[in-house]
CSV table of C-alpha atoms in Angstrom, one decimal:
chain,number,residue,atom,x,y,z
A,1,ASN,CA,12.0,2.9,2.5
A,2,ILE,CA,12.6,3.9,6.1
A,3,LEU,CA,9.9,1.5,7.3
A,4,GLN,CA,11.3,-1.3,5.3
A,5,GLU,CA,14.8,-0.7,6.6
A,6,LEU,CA,13.5,-0.8,10.2
A,7,ASP,CA,11.8,-4.1,9.4
A,8,ASP,CA,14.9,-5.5,7.9
A,9,LYS,CA,17.1,-4.5,10.9
A,10,SER,CA,14.8,-4.9,13.8
A,11,ASN,CA,11.8,-6.8,15.0
A,12,ILE,CA,9.1,-4.2,14.5
A,13,HIS,CA,6.2,-6.5,14.7
A,14,PRO,CA,5.2,-5.6,18.3
A,15,PHE,CA,4.9,-2.0,17.0
A,16,TYR,CA,3.0,-2.7,13.9
A,17,LYS,CA,-0.6,-2.5,15.1
A,18,TYR,CA,-1.9,-1.0,18.3
A,19,ASP,CA,-4.4,-3.2,20.0
A,20,LYS,CA,-6.1,-1.3,22.8
A,21,GLU,CA,-7.6,-4.4,24.4
A,22,GLU,CA,-4.2,-6.3,24.4
A,23,ILE,CA,-2.5,-3.3,26.0
A,24,LEU,CA,-5.1,-3.0,28.7
A,25,GLU,CA,-4.8,-6.7,29.5
A,26,LYS,CA,-1.0,-6.5,29.8
A,27,ASN,CA,-0.5,-3.4,31.8
A,28,HIS,CA,-3.9,-1.8,32.6
A,29,LYS,CA,-2.8,1.5,31.1
A,30,ILE,CA,-4.5,3.4,28.3
A,31,ILE,CA,-2.3,5.1,25.8
A,32,LYS,CA,-3.6,8.6,25.3
A,33,ASN,CA,-2.1,9.2,21.9
A,34,PRO,CA,-1.6,5.7,20.3
A,35,MET,CA,0.5,5.3,17.2
A,36,ASP,CA,1.7,2.3,15.3
A,37,LEU,CA,3.6,1.5,12.1
A,38,PHE,CA,0.4,0.3,10.4
A,39,THR,CA,-1.1,3.8,10.8
A,40,ILE,CA,2.1,5.4,9.6
A,41,LYS,CA,2.3,3.2,6.6
A,42,THR,CA,-1.4,3.9,5.8
A,43,LYS,CA,-0.8,7.7,6.1
A,44,LEU,CA,2.2,7.4,3.8
A,45,GLU,CA,0.3,5.5,1.2
A,46,ASN,CA,-2.5,8.1,1.3
A,47,ASN,CA,-0.1,11.0,1.2
A,48,GLN,CA,-1.4,12.4,4.5
A,49,TYR,CA,2.0,13.7,5.6
A,50,LYS,CA,2.7,17.3,4.7
A,51,SER,CA,6.3,17.1,5.8
A,52,THR,CA,9.0,14.7,6.8
A,53,GLU,CA,8.8,16.2,10.3
A,54,GLU,CA,5.2,15.0,10.6
A,55,PHE,CA,6.3,11.5,9.7
A,56,GLU,CA,9.2,11.6,12.2
A,57,ASN,CA,6.9,12.9,14.9
A,58,ASP,CA,4.6,9.9,14.5
A,59,VAL,CA,7.5,7.5,14.6
A,60,ARG,CA,8.9,9.1,17.7
A,61,LEU,CA,5.5,8.9,19.3
A,62,ILE,CA,5.7,5.2,19.1
A,63,PHE,CA,9.0,5.3,21.1
A,64,HIS,CA,7.6,7.8,23.6
A,65,ASN,CA,4.6,5.5,24.2
A,66,CYS,CA,6.8,2.5,24.4
A,67,TYR,CA,8.9,4.1,27.2
A,68,THR,CA,6.0,5.6,29.0
A,69,TYR,CA,3.8,2.5,29.1
A,70,ASN,CA,6.4,-0.3,29.6
A,71,ASN,CA,8.8,-1.0,32.4
A,72,VAL,CA,12.5,-0.2,31.9
A,73,GLY,CA,14.3,-3.4,31.1
A,74,SER,CA,11.2,-5.2,29.8
A,75,ASP,CA,11.4,-7.0,26.5
A,76,ILE,CA,9.2,-4.4,24.7
A,77,TYR,CA,11.1,-1.4,26.2
A,78,THR,CA,14.4,-2.9,25.1
A,79,LEU,CA,13.0,-3.6,21.7
A,80,GLY,CA,11.8,0.0,21.5
A,81,LYS,CA,15.3,1.2,22.3
A,82,GLU,CA,16.8,-1.0,19.6
A,83,LEU,CA,14.3,0.2,17.0
A,84,GLU,CA,14.9,3.8,17.9
A,85,LEU,CA,18.7,3.3,17.5
A,86,THR,CA,18.0,1.9,14.0
A,87,PHE,CA,15.7,4.8,13.2
A,88,ASN,CA,18.2,7.4,14.3
């Protein structure tokens, strides 16, 4: 339900599927610990989370990566902030 609520309130599409090649083309940086909403959704569907904390850590990793690999004030950085506010 949390993922659906995020989708309803924010534009989560840029965070839905990590594309290594696209990231490299845009900012020439490799994300060391990639995470995306597609992976989280798959893990939920396959009951791979042992706790809500594991789920939250994966979602927060998306934000961490967003802020680390995008410039402050960029569209994707700003979108990450909006999504994090909704998640909180």
